[in-house]
Short mmCIF file of C-alpha atoms in Angstrom, two decimals:
data_model
loop_
_atom_site.label_atom_id
_atom_site.label_comp_id
_atom_site.label_asym_id
_atom_site.label_seq_id
_atom_site.Cartn_x
_atom_site.Cartn_y
_atom_site.Cartn_z
CA MET V 1 111.56 88.28 48.79
CA LEU V 2 112.82 89.34 52.20
CA THR V 3 114.09 92.94 52.31
CA LEU V 4 117.65 93.86 53.31
CA LYS V 5 116.16 95.72 56.26
CA ALA V 6 114.35 92.57 57.42
CA VAL V 7 117.57 90.53 57.13
CA ARG V 8 119.38 93.07 59.33
CA ALA V 9 116.57 92.89 61.89
CA LEU V 10 116.71 89.07 61.90
CA GLN V 11 120.46 89.17 62.45
CA SER V 12 120.07 91.43 65.48
CA ALA V 13 117.37 89.33 67.17
CA ASP V 14 117.74 87.45 70.47
CA VAL V 15 114.35 85.79 70.00
CA ILE V 16 112.26 85.27 66.85
CA LEU V 17 108.53 84.59 67.10
CA TYR V 18 107.51 83.27 63.69
CA ASP V 19 104.34 82.18 61.91
CA ASP V 20 104.19 78.68 60.47
CA LEU V 21 104.17 80.05 56.91
CA VAL V 22 107.74 81.33 57.31
CA SER V 23 110.23 79.13 55.44
CA ASP V 24 113.32 77.49 56.94
CA ALA V 25 115.53 79.38 54.47
CA VAL V 26 114.37 82.67 56.01
CA LEU V 27 114.87 81.45 59.58
CA GLU V 28 118.42 80.40 58.70
CA LEU V 29 119.30 84.05 58.05
CA ALA V 30 119.10 84.75 61.79
CA ARG V 31 122.06 84.41 64.19
CA ARG V 32 122.72 80.81 65.19
CA GLU V 33 122.24 81.72 68.90
CA ALA V 34 118.83 83.30 68.36
CA ARG V 35 115.94 81.43 69.96
CA ARG V 36 113.26 80.54 67.39
CA ILE V 37 109.69 80.07 68.61
CA CYS V 38 106.90 79.04 66.24
CA VAL V 39 103.67 80.82 67.14
CA GLY V 40 101.75 79.60 64.05
CA LYS V 41 98.03 79.90 64.37
CA ARG V 42 96.47 77.49 61.91
CA GLY V 43 94.09 74.99 63.47
CA HIS V 44 93.85 76.93 66.73
CA SER V 45 91.37 79.44 68.04
CA GLU V 46 92.79 82.58 66.45
CA SER V 47 91.81 85.25 68.96
CA CYS V 48 93.03 83.24 71.95
CA ARG V 49 96.32 82.53 70.21
CA GLN V 50 96.76 86.21 69.36
CA ASP V 51 96.53 87.09 73.08
CA ASP V 52 99.19 84.45 73.82
CA ILE V 53 101.49 85.91 71.14
CA ASN V 54 101.04 89.43 72.52
CA SER V 55 101.86 88.25 76.06
CA LEU V 56 104.91 86.27 74.93
CA MET V 57 106.22 89.24 72.95
CA VAL V 58 105.70 91.67 75.82
CA GLY V 59 107.20 89.22 78.36
CA LEU V 60 110.36 88.53 76.38
CA ALA V 61 110.94 92.19 75.49
CA GLY V 62 110.29 93.10 79.13
CA GLU V 63 113.16 90.77 80.11
CA GLY V 64 115.44 92.87 77.89
CA ARG V 65 115.47 90.53 74.89
CA HIS V 66 115.56 91.97 71.39
CA VAL V 67 112.45 90.33 69.91
CA VAL V 68 111.60 89.99 66.22
CA ARG V 69 108.02 89.02 65.35
CA LEU V 70 108.38 87.42 61.92
CA LYS V 71 105.38 87.17 59.62
CA SER V 72 104.77 86.13 56.06
CA GLY V 73 103.66 89.02 53.81
CA ASP V 74 103.19 92.59 55.01
CA PRO V 75 102.20 93.00 58.67
CA SER V 76 100.01 96.06 57.94
CA ILE V 77 97.67 94.12 55.63
CA PHE V 78 95.46 91.54 57.39
CA GLY V 79 98.45 90.73 59.62
CA ARG V 80 97.03 91.59 63.07
CA ALA V 81 99.98 93.97 63.49
CA GLY V 82 97.69 96.63 64.99
CA GLU V 83 96.92 94.40 67.97
CA GLU V 84 100.59 93.53 68.52
CA ILE V 85 101.68 97.17 68.28
CA ALA V 86 98.94 98.15 70.76
CA ALA V 87 100.04 95.43 73.22
CA LEU V 88 103.65 96.65 73.04
CA ALA V 89 102.62 100.32 73.40
CA GLY V 90 100.48 99.35 76.41
CA ALA V 91 103.57 97.83 78.07
CA ASP V 92 105.66 100.89 77.11
CA ILE V 93 107.89 98.84 74.83
CA THR V 94 109.38 100.55 71.79
CA CYS V 95 108.85 98.80 68.47
CA GLU V 96 109.63 99.31 64.84
CA VAL V 97 107.65 97.84 61.95
CA VAL V 98 109.57 96.54 58.93
CA PRO V 99 107.30 96.31 55.88
CA GLY V 100 107.12 93.23 53.66
CA ILE V 101 105.89 92.21 50.22
CA THR V 102 102.16 91.63 50.63
CA ALA V 103 100.64 88.57 48.92
CA ALA V 104 98.83 90.71 46.31
CA SER V 105 102.12 92.18 45.04
CA ALA V 106 103.81 88.76 45.07
CA MET V 107 100.88 87.30 43.12
CA ALA V 108 100.93 90.11 40.53
CA ALA V 109 104.68 89.63 40.01
CA ALA V 110 104.34 85.85 39.72
CA LEU V 111 101.59 86.23 37.11
CA GLY V 112 103.52 88.99 35.27
CA LEU V 113 100.75 91.58 35.41
CA SER V 114 99.85 94.91 36.97
CA LEU V 115 97.03 95.35 39.50
CA THR V 116 96.29 98.83 38.12
CA HIS V 117 96.01 100.15 34.59
CA ARG V 118 95.43 103.80 33.71
CA ASP V 119 92.64 102.83 31.28
CA ARG V 120 91.12 99.72 32.85
CA ALA V 121 91.78 99.51 36.62
CA HIS V 122 91.72 102.83 38.46
CA SER V 123 91.98 101.35 41.93
CA VAL V 124 92.90 98.16 43.75
CA ARG V 125 91.13 96.87 46.82
CA TYR V 126 92.11 94.22 49.36
CA VAL V 127 89.40 92.44 51.34
CA THR V 128 89.41 89.44 53.63
CA GLY V 129 87.42 86.34 52.72
CA HIS V 130 86.26 85.68 56.25
CA GLY V 131 85.27 87.54 59.38
CA CYS V 132 86.05 86.57 62.99
CA THR V 133 83.89 83.45 62.78
CA GLY V 134 85.32 82.09 59.49
CA GLU V 135 82.14 82.98 57.58
CA LEU V 136 81.81 85.53 54.76
CA PRO V 137 81.99 89.01 56.40
CA GLU V 138 78.47 90.39 56.85
CA THR V 139 79.11 94.12 56.89
CA VAL V 140 80.41 94.25 53.33
CA ASP V 141 79.16 96.81 50.80
CA TRP V 142 78.72 94.30 47.94
CA GLN V 143 77.50 96.98 45.54
CA GLY V 144 80.74 98.89 46.13
CA LEU V 145 82.87 95.75 45.71
CA ALA V 146 81.19 94.83 42.41
CA ASP V 147 83.04 97.64 40.60
CA PRO V 148 84.46 96.50 37.23
CA SER V 149 87.13 99.26 37.25
CA THR V 150 88.62 98.11 40.58
CA THR V 151 90.97 95.15 40.90
CA LEU V 152 89.68 93.11 43.83
CA ILE V 153 92.06 90.94 45.86
CA VAL V 154 90.64 88.50 48.40
CA TYR V 155 92.98 87.38 51.20
CA MET V 156 92.23 84.09 52.97
CA GLY V 157 89.19 83.52 50.78
CA GLY V 158 89.48 79.83 49.86
CA LYS V 159 86.54 78.62 51.93
CA THR V 160 84.15 81.47 51.11
CA ALA V 161 85.13 81.98 47.44
CA SER V 162 81.98 80.49 45.97
CA ALA V 163 79.60 82.45 48.24
CA MET V 164 81.54 85.67 47.63
CA ALA V 165 81.46 85.22 43.85
CA GLU V 166 77.70 84.64 43.95
CA ARG V 167 77.17 87.88 45.90
CA LEU V 168 79.38 89.82 43.47
CA ILE V 169 77.43 88.50 40.46
CA VAL V 170 74.09 89.32 42.11
CA SER V 171 75.47 92.82 42.80
CA GLY V 172 76.16 93.35 39.10
CA LEU V 173 79.69 92.13 38.38
CA ASP V 174 79.91 90.21 35.08
CA ALA V 175 80.18 86.41 35.53
CA GLU V 176 82.82 86.48 32.75
CA THR V 177 85.15 88.68 34.86
CA PRO V 178 88.60 87.05 34.85
CA VAL V 179 89.77 85.43 38.10
CA ALA V 180 93.17 84.07 39.14
CA ALA V 181 94.06 82.25 42.34
CA VAL V 182 97.49 81.41 43.74
CA ALA V 183 98.52 79.44 46.82
CA GLY V 184 102.06 79.31 48.16
CA VAL V 185 103.10 82.16 45.86
CA SER V 186 106.85 82.19 45.08
CA ARG V 187 107.37 78.84 46.87
CA THR V 188 108.45 75.62 45.22
CA ASP V 189 104.96 74.18 45.75
CA GLU V 190 103.24 77.24 44.21
CA TRP V 191 99.79 76.41 42.85
CA ARG V 192 97.81 78.45 40.32
CA TRP V 193 94.27 78.52 39.02
CA ARG V 194 92.66 80.57 36.26
CA GLY V 195 88.95 80.99 35.55
CA THR V 196 86.01 83.38 35.64
CA LEU V 197 83.81 84.76 38.39
CA GLY V 198 81.14 82.31 37.20
CA ASP V 199 83.57 79.41 37.69
CA LEU V 200 84.26 80.64 41.22
CA ALA V 201 80.51 80.85 41.98
CA GLY V 202 80.16 77.30 40.57
CA ASP V 203 82.65 76.07 43.18
CA ARG V 204 85.30 75.19 40.56
CA LEU V 205 88.16 76.54 42.71
CA GLN V 206 89.61 73.55 44.55
CA VAL V 207 92.81 74.43 46.40
CA PRO V 208 94.96 71.33 46.92
CA SER V 209 97.56 72.98 49.13
CA ARG V 210 97.30 73.74 52.85
CA GLN V 211 98.72 77.18 52.09
CA PRO V 212 96.25 80.08 52.26
CA VAL V 213 94.99 81.06 48.81
CA ILE V 214 94.90 84.57 47.37
CA ILE V 215 92.22 85.34 44.78
CA GLY V 216 92.33 88.17 42.23
CA ILE V 217 89.16 89.34 40.46
CA GLY V 218 89.03 91.86 37.60
CA PRO V 219 90.11 92.64 34.02
CA ALA V 220 93.71 92.90 35.30
CA PHE V 221 93.78 89.08 35.40
CA ALA V 222 92.76 88.62 31.76
CA THR V 223 96.41 87.98 30.86
CA ALA V 224 97.17 85.65 33.80
CA THR V 225 98.30 82.19 32.84
CA SER V 226 97.86 79.04 34.86
CA GLN V 227 101.45 78.06 34.05
CA ARG V 228 104.59 79.47 35.61
CA ALA V 229 106.08 82.02 33.19
CA ALA V 230 109.09 80.88 31.15
CA GLY V 231 110.97 83.92 32.49
CA ALA V 232 110.68 82.54 36.01
CA ASP V 233 113.08 79.77 35.09
CA ARG V 234 116.40 81.42 35.87
CA SER V 235 118.31 78.24 35.08
CA GLN V 236 118.35 79.01 31.35
CA PRO V 237 121.79 80.59 31.02
CA ASP V 238 121.30 82.06 27.57
CA ALA V 239 117.85 83.53 28.03
CA THR V 240 117.73 87.23 27.24
CA GLY V 241 115.63 88.56 30.07
CA ALA V 242 114.31 92.05 30.57
CA LEU V 243 113.26 92.32 34.16
CA THR V 244 110.73 94.71 35.52
CA GLU V 245 112.15 95.57 38.85
CA ALA V 246 111.09 97.26 42.04
CA ALA V 247 112.84 99.04 44.86
CA ALA V 248 111.26 100.92 47.71
CA MET J 1 113.77 98.19 51.72
CA LEU J 2 115.05 96.48 48.60
CA THR J 3 114.44 92.72 48.57
CA LEU J 4 117.25 90.16 48.27
CA LYS J 5 115.69 89.08 44.97
CA ALA J 6 115.89 92.65 43.65
CA VAL J 7 119.55 92.91 44.71
CA ARG J 8 120.34 89.70 42.79
CA ALA J 9 118.55 91.07 39.72
CA LEU J 10 120.49 94.35 39.93
CA GLN J 11 123.76 92.44 40.17
CA SER J 12 122.97 90.47 37.02
CA ALA J 13 122.02 93.52 34.91
CA ASP J 14 123.90 94.80 31.87
CA VAL J 15 121.71 97.91 31.72
CA ILE J 16 119.54 99.54 34.39
CA LEU J 17 116.72 101.90 33.41
CA TYR J 18 115.79 103.73 36.60
CA ASP J 19 113.24 106.31 37.73
CA ASP J 20 114.48 109.52 39.31
CA LEU J 21 113.07 108.51 42.71
CA VAL J 22 115.59 105.66 42.99
CA SER J 23 118.38 106.49 45.45
CA ASP J 24 122.11 106.39 44.70
CA ALA J 25 122.57 103.79 47.47
CA VAL J 26 120.33 101.38 45.56
CA LEU J 27 122.09 102.01 42.23
CA GLU J 28 125.44 101.29 43.89
CA LEU J 29 124.32 97.71 44.51
CA ALA J 30 124.57 96.99 40.77
CA ARG J 31 127.75 95.75 39.06
CA ARG J 32 130.26 98.53 38.40
CA GLU J 33 130.17 97.75 34.64
CA ALA J 34 126.39 98.01 34.38
CA ARG J 35 125.16 100.94 32.31
CA ARG J 36 122.76 103.16 34.32
CA ILE J 37 120.18 105.22 32.42
CA CYS J 38 117.82 107.61 34.22
CA VAL J 39 114.39 107.54 32.58
CA GLY J 40 112.71 109.69 35.25
CA LYS J 41 109.44 111.16 34.16
CA ARG J 42 108.77 114.16 36.38
CA GLY J 43 108.28 117.38 34.46
CA HIS J 44 107.82 115.64 31.13
CA SER J 45 104.75 114.55 29.21
CA GLU J 46 104.13 111.22 30.90
CA SER J 47 102.55 109.21 28.10
CA CYS J 48 105.19 110.24 25.57
CA ARG J 49 107.98 109.36 27.98
CA GLN J 50 106.39 105.97 28.70
CA ASP J 51 106.53 105.13 24.97
CA ASP J 52 110.21 106.12 24.93
CA ILE J 53 110.93 103.90 27.94
CA ASN J 54 109.14 100.96 26.31
CA SER J 55 111.15 101.42 23.08
CA LEU J 56 114.45 101.76 24.92
CA MET J 57 113.76 98.61 26.97
CA VAL J 58 112.73 96.59 23.92
CA GLY J 59 115.70 97.89 21.88
CA LEU J 60 118.32 97.08 24.52
CA ALA J 61 116.88 93.63 25.31
CA GLY J 62 116.65 92.95 21.55
CA GLU J 63 120.41 93.57 21.32
CA GLY J 64 120.91 90.77 23.84
CA ARG J 65 121.41 92.97 26.91
CA HIS J 66 120.08 91.85 30.28
CA VAL J 67 117.91 94.85 31.17
CA VAL J 68 116.59 95.76 34.61
CA ARG J 69 113.82 98.35 34.78
CA LEU J 70 114.18 99.76 38.29
CA LYS J 71 111.26 101.54 39.93
CA SER J 72 110.49 102.92 43.34
CA GLY J 73 107.70 101.03 45.17
CA ASP J 74 105.85 98.06 43.70
CA PRO J 75 105.56 97.99 39.90
CA SER J 76 102.09 96.39 39.98
CA ILE J 77 100.53 99.32 41.86
CA PHE J 78 100.25 102.55 39.82
CA GLY J 79 103.64 101.72 38.30
CA ARG J 80 102.76 101.46 34.58
CA ALA J 81 104.22 97.95 34.66
CA GLY J 82 101.30 96.63 32.58
CA GLU J 83 102.31 98.80 29.63
CA GLU J 84 105.98 97.79 29.91
CA ILE J 85 105.13 94.08 30.17
CA ALA J 86 102.82 94.39 27.12
CA ALA J 87 105.55 96.14 25.09
CA LEU J 88 108.03 93.35 25.93
CA ALA J 89 105.49 90.60 25.18
CA GLY J 90 104.73 92.31 21.85
CA ALA J 91 108.43 92.08 20.95
CA ASP J 92 108.58 88.45 22.15
CA ILE J 93 111.00 89.30 24.97
CA THR J 94 110.81 87.25 28.15
CA CYS J 95 110.49 89.22 31.37
CA GLU J 96 110.16 88.58 35.06
CA VAL J 97 108.58 90.97 37.55
CA VAL J 98 110.22 91.36 40.96
CA PRO J 99 107.77 92.80 43.50
CA GLY J 100 108.62 95.69 45.81
CA ILE J 101 107.34 97.36 48.95
CA THR J 102 104.53 99.63 47.81
CA ALA J 103 104.33 103.14 49.32
CA ALA J 104 101.22 102.25 51.38
CA SER J 105 103.08 99.46 53.23
CA ALA J 106 106.16 101.65 53.72
CA MET J 107 103.95 104.42 55.09
CA ALA J 108 102.12 102.08 57.51
CA ALA J 109 105.45 100.74 58.81
CA ALA J 110 106.88 104.25 59.23
CA LEU J 111 103.81 105.36 61.19
CA GLY J 112 103.77 102.12 63.23
CA LEU J 113 100.20 101.15 62.38
CA SER J 114 98.18 98.56 60.49
CA LEU J 115 96.07 99.40 57.41
CA THR J 116 93.51 96.77 58.41
CA HIS J 117 91.89 95.93 61.74
CA ARG J 118 89.49 93.05 62.27
CA ASP J 119 87.06 95.33 64.11
CA ARG J 120 87.55 98.72 62.43
CA ALA J 121 89.00 98.39 58.91
CA HIS J 122 87.75 95.40 56.91
CA SER J 123 89.40 96.41 53.68
CA VAL J 124 92.07 98.66 52.25
CA ARG J 125 91.83 100.48 48.95
CA TYR J 126 94.46 102.21 46.82
CA VAL J 127 93.38 104.94 44.41
CA THR J 128 95.30 107.45 42.34
CA GLY J 129 94.86 111.17 42.97
CA HIS J 130 94.91 112.11 39.33
CA GLY J 131 93.84 110.80 35.96
CA CYS J 132 95.75 111.07 32.67
CA THR J 133 95.34 114.84 32.58
CA GLY J 134 96.50 115.52 36.16
CA GLU J 135 92.97 116.37 37.31
CA LEU J 136 90.89 114.44 39.86
CA PRO J 137 89.75 111.21 38.13
CA GLU J 138 86.18 111.65 36.87
CA THR J 139 84.95 108.07 36.77
CA VAL J 140 85.27 107.52 40.51
CA ASP J 141 82.44 106.01 42.58
CA TRP J 142 82.66 108.58 45.41
CA GLN J 143 79.86 106.94 47.37
CA GLY J 144 81.82 103.69 47.36
CA LEU J 145 85.07 105.45 48.38
CA ALA J 146 83.37 107.23 51.30
CA ASP J 147 83.27 104.00 53.30
CA PRO J 148 84.32 104.48 56.95
CA SER J 149 85.28 100.79 57.35
CA THR J 150 87.80 100.91 54.46
CA THR J 151 91.29 102.38 54.79
CA LEU J 152 91.75 104.63 51.77
CA ILE J 153 95.24 105.30 50.40
CA VAL J 154 95.71 107.98 47.76
CA TYR J 155 98.81 107.70 45.57
CA MET J 156 100.11 110.85 43.86
CA GLY J 157 97.32 112.91 45.38
CA GLY J 158 99.13 116.05 46.56
CA LYS J 159 97.63 118.41 43.99
CA THR J 160 94.07 117.09 44.14
CA ALA J 161 93.90 116.36 47.91
CA SER J 162 91.62 119.26 48.76
CA ALA J 163 89.12 118.55 45.94
CA MET J 164 89.12 114.83 46.77
CA ALA J 165 88.49 115.46 50.48
CA GLU J 166 85.57 117.75 49.61
CA ARG J 167 83.99 115.05 47.42
CA LEU J 168 84.44 112.44 50.17
CA ILE J 169 82.78 114.68 52.77
CA VAL J 170 79.87 115.47 50.41
CA SER J 171 79.54 111.70 49.84
CA GLY J 172 79.11 111.12 53.57
CA LEU J 173 82.56 110.54 55.06
CA ASP J 174 82.97 112.29 58.43
CA ALA J 175 85.09 115.47 58.27
CA GLU J 176 86.74 114.30 61.52
CA THR J 177 88.11 111.13 59.83
CA PRO J 178 91.86 110.93 60.65
CA VAL J 179 94.29 111.61 57.80
CA ALA J 180 98.05 111.14 57.56
CA ALA J 181 100.34 112.15 54.71
CA VAL J 182 103.96 111.18 54.12
CA ALA J 183 106.42 112.25 51.43
CA GLY J 184 109.80 110.61 50.85
CA VAL J 185 108.85 107.75 53.17
CA SER J 186 111.89 105.96 54.71
CA ARG J 187 114.29 108.56 53.25
CA THR J 188 116.40 110.97 55.28
CA ASP J 189 114.20 113.87 54.09
CA GLU J 190 110.98 112.07 55.07
CA TRP J 191 108.14 114.52 55.74
CA ARG J 192 104.94 113.81 57.69
CA TRP J 193 101.60 115.50 58.21
CA ARG J 194 98.66 114.61 60.46
CA GLY J 195 95.16 116.04 60.36
CA THR J 196 91.54 115.34 59.53
CA LEU J 197 89.58 115.03 56.31
CA GLY J 198 88.20 118.52 57.05
CA ASP J 199 91.77 119.89 57.23
CA LEU J 200 92.51 118.28 53.86
CA ALA J 201 89.36 119.85 52.34
CA GLY J 202 90.45 123.19 53.84
CA ASP J 203 93.71 122.96 51.86
CA ARG J 204 95.85 122.60 55.01
CA LEU J 205 98.10 119.94 53.44
CA GLN J 206 101.12 121.79 52.08
CA VAL J 207 103.84 119.40 50.91
CA PRO J 208 107.27 121.06 51.04
CA SER J 209 109.16 118.25 49.33
CA ARG J 210 109.37 117.53 45.60
CA GLN J 211 108.77 113.85 46.44
CA PRO J 212 105.31 112.49 45.61
CA VAL J 213 103.06 112.42 48.65
CA ILE J 214 101.01 109.46 49.85
CA ILE J 215 97.81 110.17 51.79
CA GLY J 216 96.05 107.77 54.15
CA ILE J 217 92.40 108.35 55.16
CA GLY J 218 90.50 106.37 57.79
CA PRO J 219 90.31 105.34 61.46
CA ALA J 220 93.54 103.35 60.96
CA PHE J 221 95.42 106.66 61.07
CA ALA J 222 94.02 107.73 64.45
CA THR J 223 97.25 106.60 66.13
CA ALA J 224 99.60 108.12 63.53
CA THR J 225 102.04 110.68 64.90
CA SER J 226 103.58 113.54 63.00
CA GLN J 227 106.95 112.72 64.60
CA ARG J 228 109.28 109.93 63.67
CA ALA J 229 108.91 107.08 66.20
CA ALA J 230 111.62 106.79 68.85
CA GLY J 231 112.09 103.17 67.76
CA ALA J 232 113.17 104.34 64.32
CA ASP J 233 116.35 105.69 65.86
CA ARG J 234 118.59 102.63 65.62
CA SER J 235 121.61 104.56 66.92
CA GLN J 236 120.56 104.01 70.56
CA PRO J 237 122.69 101.00 71.47
CA ASP J 238 120.87 100.16 74.70
CA ALA J 239 117.31 100.50 73.45
CA THR J 240 115.26 97.38 74.08
CA GLY J 241 113.36 97.05 70.87
CA ALA J 242 110.67 94.59 69.94
CA LEU J 243 110.36 94.65 66.19
CA THR J 244 107.32 93.66 64.24
CA GLU J 245 108.81 92.07 61.23
CA ALA J 246 107.73 90.98 57.83
CA ALA J 247 108.96 88.47 55.31
CA ALA J 248 107.31 87.40 52.10
#
């Protein structure tokens, strides 16, 4: 799901700073001579590590290297890109941001559904499942989030899913609201779960993978299946497929 | 900004049904023999045209053609994909959805900013600027939208921008809240505007292009410039660029 623009950027890089969610297949698209440095953050103190990444990026670019900071998903959505852009601007280093497919779009495509519907879902909202400390964010307007006509997508919400679902139900969202969860979307080890908001509150979401999970809440997920769609199996040579397709 | 997966889909298509916002460069990536049919909707009665597109897609796939429905942006976000998927499912035709870069991500990348920030923007929300009739949607929770810690992105909101801004200000959002607007993002005729929510309410957003405009509202846009970034000019051979890069 890499864009052509991202491939071109990878192929022009002297150094690639990548997150640990980036697959080997993507890294192989870079020039053989390019230096590849994993700056993955899982299991470390996040804020400290972010400062290290900023310094490394600024240092290497300052030496005249063409640096690519490679992330999974879209850097503008819960990707800490703002802090990296600010660090580069502070050091007077020019940068360009190449957008990516954010996890919500990848999830919707994998489940074969739309996050909006002109009759049922007028808006879509992305929130994070944890604040700086790893707990449920405290400054959330739960009443506003518990809106049945908005599709709610929770990034990095595996650990706080049950507490969040409880707050949404208390704030008025129906416990029967459909929920889908996906980890490792579009990867070979992709994992899916399907249930209701009540199931989520009852702690029935158990993510086996170490991949971060993305959770979708709302009527948009009523048609989600817990199985991979038959259409996803491109090995069937005689399947008549009509693809819904996207191009920016 | 097309993904590698989308290019592969295009190259396997017998027939491509494309919107009028899709560029010639993208269409040229398809096989020479592929039939290309423009099903662009601007200027027509939208709902009627959507039924025609559904029928055409079902008819062609039913004849055994491999059909690609090519859209600009991400089909799961205000892309009517739900209705197309339902029409195909109703006719027992297998389909796969290939995600794309939605306009909000393309806009954030073009402006060199993040839509979320761990301190300032805890969530991001996409809404549409008009309902079925082209007017401002009536069932909107304005109080919920007027949340200073959420980045608000308005799709297709050019005509209703002034009325929407007025409602947001009345609902408590500061008239000094930064606003950015982009039309034809990432195209050669890209157009940008920068102002405040008060400017928007005062009808100071005048979009010259026939491209749909995307409007961003919130502190995230404080650093947006109305000029293209110097880093976007890839023709400078000796520019030391550090790219922030994304891969799904």
